[in-house]
PDB file of C-alpha atoms in Angstrom:
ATOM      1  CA  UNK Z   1     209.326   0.573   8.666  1.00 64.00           C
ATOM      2  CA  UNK Z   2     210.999  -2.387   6.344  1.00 77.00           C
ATOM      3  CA  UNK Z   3     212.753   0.314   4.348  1.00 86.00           C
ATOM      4  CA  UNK Z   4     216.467  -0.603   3.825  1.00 91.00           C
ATOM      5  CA  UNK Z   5     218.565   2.715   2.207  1.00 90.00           C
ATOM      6  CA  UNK Z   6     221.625   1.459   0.183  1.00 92.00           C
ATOM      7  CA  UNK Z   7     223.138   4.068  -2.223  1.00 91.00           C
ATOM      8  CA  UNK Z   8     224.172   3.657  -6.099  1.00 91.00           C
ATOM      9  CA  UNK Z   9     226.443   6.547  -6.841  1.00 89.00           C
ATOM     10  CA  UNK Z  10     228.973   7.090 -10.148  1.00 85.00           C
ATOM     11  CA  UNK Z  11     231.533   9.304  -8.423  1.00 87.00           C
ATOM     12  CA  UNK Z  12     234.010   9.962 -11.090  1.00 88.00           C
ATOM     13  CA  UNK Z  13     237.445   9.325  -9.318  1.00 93.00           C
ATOM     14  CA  UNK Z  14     238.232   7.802  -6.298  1.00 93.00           C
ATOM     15  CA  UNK Z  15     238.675  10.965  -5.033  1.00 96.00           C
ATOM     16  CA  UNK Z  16     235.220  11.814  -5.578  1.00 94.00           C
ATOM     17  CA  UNK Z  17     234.371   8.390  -3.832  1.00 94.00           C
ATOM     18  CA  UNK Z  18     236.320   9.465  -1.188  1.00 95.00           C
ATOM     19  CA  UNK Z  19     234.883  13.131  -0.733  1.00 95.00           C
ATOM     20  CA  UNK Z  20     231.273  11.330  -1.061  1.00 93.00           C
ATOM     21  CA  UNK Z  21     231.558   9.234   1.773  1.00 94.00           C
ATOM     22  CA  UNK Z  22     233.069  11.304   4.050  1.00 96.00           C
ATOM     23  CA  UNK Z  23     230.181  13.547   3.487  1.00 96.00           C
ATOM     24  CA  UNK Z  24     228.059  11.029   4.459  1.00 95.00           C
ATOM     25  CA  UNK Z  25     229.718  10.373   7.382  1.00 96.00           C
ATOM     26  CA  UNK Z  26     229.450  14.425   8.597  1.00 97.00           C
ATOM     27  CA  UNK Z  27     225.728  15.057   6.935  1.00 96.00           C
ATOM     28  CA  UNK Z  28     223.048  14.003  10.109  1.00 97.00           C
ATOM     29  CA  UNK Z  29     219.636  12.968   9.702  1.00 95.00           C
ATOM     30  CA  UNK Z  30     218.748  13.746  12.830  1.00 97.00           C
ATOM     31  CA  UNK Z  31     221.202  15.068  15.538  1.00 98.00           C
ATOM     32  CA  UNK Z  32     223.863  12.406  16.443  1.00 97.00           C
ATOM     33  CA  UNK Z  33     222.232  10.191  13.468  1.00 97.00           C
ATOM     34  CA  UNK Z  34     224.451  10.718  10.015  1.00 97.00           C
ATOM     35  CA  UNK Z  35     223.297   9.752   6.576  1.00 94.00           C
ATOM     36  CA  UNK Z  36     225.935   6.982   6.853  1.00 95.00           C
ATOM     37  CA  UNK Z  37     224.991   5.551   9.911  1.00 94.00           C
ATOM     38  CA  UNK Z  38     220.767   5.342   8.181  1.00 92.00           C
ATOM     39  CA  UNK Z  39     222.817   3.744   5.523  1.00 91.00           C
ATOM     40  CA  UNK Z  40     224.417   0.727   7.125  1.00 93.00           C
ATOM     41  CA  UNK Z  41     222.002  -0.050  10.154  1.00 91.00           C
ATOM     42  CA  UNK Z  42     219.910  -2.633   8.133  1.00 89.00           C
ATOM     43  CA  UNK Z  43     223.234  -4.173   7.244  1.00 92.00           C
ATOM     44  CA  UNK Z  44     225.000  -5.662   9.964  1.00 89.00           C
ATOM     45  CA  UNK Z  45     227.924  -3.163   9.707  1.00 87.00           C
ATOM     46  CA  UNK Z  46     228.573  -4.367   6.121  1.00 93.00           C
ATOM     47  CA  UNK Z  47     229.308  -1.862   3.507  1.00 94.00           C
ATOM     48  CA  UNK Z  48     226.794  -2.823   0.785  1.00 95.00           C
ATOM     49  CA  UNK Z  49     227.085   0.922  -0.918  1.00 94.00           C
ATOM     50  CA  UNK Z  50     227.701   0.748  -4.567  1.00 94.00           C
ATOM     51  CA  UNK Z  51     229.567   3.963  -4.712  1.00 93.00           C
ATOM     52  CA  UNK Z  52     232.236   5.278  -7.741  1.00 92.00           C
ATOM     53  CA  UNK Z  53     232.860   3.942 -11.287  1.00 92.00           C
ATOM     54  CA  UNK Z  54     236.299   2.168 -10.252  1.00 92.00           C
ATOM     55  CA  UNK Z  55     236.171  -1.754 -10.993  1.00 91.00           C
ATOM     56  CA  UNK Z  56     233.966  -3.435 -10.648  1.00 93.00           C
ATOM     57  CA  UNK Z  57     231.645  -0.320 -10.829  1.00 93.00           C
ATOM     58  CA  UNK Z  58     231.290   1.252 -14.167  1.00 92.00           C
ATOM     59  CA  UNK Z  59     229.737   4.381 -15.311  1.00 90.00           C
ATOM     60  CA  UNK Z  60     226.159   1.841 -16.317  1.00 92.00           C
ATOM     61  CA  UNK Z  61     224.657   1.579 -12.818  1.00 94.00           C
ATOM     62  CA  UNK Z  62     222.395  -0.906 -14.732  1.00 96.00           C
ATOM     63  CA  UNK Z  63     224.947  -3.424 -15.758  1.00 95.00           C
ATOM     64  CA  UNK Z  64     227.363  -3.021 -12.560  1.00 96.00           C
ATOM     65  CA  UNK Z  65     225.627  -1.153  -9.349  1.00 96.00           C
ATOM     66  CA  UNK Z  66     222.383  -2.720  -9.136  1.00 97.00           C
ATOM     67  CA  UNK Z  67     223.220  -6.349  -9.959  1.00 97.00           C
ATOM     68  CA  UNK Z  68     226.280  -6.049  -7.692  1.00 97.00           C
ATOM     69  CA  UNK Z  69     223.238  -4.337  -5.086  1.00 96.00           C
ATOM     70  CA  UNK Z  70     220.899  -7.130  -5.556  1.00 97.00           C
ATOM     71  CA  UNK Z  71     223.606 -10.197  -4.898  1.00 96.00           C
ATOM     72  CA  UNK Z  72     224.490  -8.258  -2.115  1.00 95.00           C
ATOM     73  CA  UNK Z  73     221.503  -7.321  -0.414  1.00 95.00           C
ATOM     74  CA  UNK Z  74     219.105 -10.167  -1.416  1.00 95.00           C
ATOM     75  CA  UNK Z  75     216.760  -7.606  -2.293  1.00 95.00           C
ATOM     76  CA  UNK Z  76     214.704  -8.413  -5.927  1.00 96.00           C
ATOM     77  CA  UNK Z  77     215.030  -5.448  -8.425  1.00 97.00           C
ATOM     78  CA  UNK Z  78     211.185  -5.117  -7.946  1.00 96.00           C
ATOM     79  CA  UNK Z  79     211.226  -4.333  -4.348  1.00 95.00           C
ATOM     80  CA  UNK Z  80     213.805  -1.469  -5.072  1.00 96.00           C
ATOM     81  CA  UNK Z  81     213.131   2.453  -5.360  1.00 96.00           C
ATOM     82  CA  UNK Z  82     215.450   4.484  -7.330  1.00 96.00           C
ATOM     83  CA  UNK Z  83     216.201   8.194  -7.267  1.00 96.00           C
ATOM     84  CA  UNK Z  84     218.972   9.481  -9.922  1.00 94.00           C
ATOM     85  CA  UNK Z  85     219.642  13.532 -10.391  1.00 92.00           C
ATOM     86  CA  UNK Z  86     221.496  13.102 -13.394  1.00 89.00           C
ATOM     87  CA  UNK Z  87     221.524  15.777 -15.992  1.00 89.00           C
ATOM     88  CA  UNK Z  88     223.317  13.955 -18.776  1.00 88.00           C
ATOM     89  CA  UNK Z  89     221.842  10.591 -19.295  1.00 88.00           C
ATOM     90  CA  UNK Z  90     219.120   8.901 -18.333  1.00 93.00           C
ATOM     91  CA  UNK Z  91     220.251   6.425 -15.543  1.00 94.00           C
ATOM     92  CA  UNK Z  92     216.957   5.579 -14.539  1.00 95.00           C
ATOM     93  CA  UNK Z  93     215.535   4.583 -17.958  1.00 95.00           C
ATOM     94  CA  UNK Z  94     219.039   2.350 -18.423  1.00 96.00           C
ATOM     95  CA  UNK Z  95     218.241   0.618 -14.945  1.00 97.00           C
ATOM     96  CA  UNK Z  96     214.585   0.071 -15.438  1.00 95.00           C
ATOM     97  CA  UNK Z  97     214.965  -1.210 -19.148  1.00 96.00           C
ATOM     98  CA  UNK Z  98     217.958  -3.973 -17.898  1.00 97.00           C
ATOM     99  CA  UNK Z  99     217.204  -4.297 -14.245  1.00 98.00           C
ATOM    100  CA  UNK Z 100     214.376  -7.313 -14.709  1.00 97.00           C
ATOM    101  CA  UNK Z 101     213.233 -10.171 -12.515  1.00 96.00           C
ATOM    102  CA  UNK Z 102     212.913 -13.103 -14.855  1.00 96.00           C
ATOM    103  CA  UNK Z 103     209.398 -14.080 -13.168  1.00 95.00           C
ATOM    104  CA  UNK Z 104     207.793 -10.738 -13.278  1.00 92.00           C
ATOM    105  CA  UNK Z 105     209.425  -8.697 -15.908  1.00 94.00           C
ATOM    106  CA  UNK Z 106     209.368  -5.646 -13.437  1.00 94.00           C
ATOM    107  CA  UNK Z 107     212.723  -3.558 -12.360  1.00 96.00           C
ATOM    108  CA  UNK Z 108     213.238  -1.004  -9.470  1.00 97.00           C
ATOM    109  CA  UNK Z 109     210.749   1.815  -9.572  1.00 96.00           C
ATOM    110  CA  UNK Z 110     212.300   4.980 -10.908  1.00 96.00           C
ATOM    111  CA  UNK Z 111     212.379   8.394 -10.679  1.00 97.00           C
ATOM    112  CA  UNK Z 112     214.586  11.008 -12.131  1.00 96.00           C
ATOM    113  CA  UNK Z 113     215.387  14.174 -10.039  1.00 96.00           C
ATOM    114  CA  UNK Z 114     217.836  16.568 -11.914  1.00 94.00           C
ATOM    115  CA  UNK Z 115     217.236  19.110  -9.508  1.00 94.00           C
ATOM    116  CA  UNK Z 116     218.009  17.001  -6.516  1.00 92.00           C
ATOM    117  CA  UNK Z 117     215.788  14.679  -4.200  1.00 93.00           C
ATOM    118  CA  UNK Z 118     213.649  16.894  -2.332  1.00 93.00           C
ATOM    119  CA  UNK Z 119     209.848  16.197  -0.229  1.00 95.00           C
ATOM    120  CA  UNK Z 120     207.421  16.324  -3.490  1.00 96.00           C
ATOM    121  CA  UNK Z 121     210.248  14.095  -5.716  1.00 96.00           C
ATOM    122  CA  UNK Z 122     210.522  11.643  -2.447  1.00 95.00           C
ATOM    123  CA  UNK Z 123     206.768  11.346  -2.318  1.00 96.00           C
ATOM    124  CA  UNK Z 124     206.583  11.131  -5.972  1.00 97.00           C
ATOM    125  CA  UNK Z 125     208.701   8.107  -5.272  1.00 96.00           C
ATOM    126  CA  UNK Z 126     206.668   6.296  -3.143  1.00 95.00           C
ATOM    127  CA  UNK Z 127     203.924   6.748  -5.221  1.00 96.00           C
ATOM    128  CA  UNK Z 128     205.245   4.982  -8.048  1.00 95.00           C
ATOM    129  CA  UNK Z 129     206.561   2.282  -5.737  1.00 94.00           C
ATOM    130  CA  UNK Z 130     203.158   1.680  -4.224  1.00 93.00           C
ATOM    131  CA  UNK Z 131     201.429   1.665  -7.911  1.00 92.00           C
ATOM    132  CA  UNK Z 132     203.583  -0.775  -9.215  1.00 87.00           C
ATOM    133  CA  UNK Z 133     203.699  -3.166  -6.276  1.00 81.00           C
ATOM    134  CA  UNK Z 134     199.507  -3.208  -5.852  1.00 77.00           C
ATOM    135  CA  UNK Z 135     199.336  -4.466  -9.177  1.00 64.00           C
TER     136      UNK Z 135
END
């Protein structure tokens, strides 16, 4: 409950990008209920997803993704939880370090999973979410 899912993703090429979402489209939560469908139901049907590196996406997720995420969504860097399973920079150090609300100095929660997002790294998650929100 009041969890919106958006996705931040550097696909290479816009064929990646392509590939990506159309395995979103096929890949179900739940019979009948795809990853992409989870994905735009808090969004009135709007594409919000922040998906490939083409303009005005970059490689940085920090300096193009999230800000792009936040204007779009309304949602304050603080309130966000981020999950990156990069094994060749640190994307989650970038976005926490330049990802800042001016009035509380705080950025999304983050937490790097290089060898994917599985149960323990999801809880893991919402652990660090919960600490730095009951602050």
């Amino acid at each position: 409950p009041n969890m919106k899912i958006v996705m931040a993703s550097s696909a290479d090429t816009p064929f990646a990008e392509r590939v990506g979402r159309a395995a979103l489209k096929l890949l179900e939560v739940v019979p009948g209920v795809t990853v992409w469908d989870v994905c735009m139901r808090d969004w009135d049907g709007v594409d919000v997803n922040q998906i490939g590196r083409q303009p005005p996406l970059s490689s940085n997720k920090s300096l193009t993704h999230f800000p792009i995420l936040r204007e779009k969504t309304g949602i304050r860097y603080d309130r966000m939880l981020f999950f990156d399973d990069c094994n060749w920079g640190d994307h989650c150090g970038m976005v926490a370090a330049n990802c800042k609300e001016e009035d509380t100095g705080l950025g999304p929660a983050t937490v790097r999973t290089p060898r994917g997002l599985g149960d323990s790294e999801w809880r893991k998650g919402l652990q660090i979410f919960a600490e730095k929100n009951c602050k």
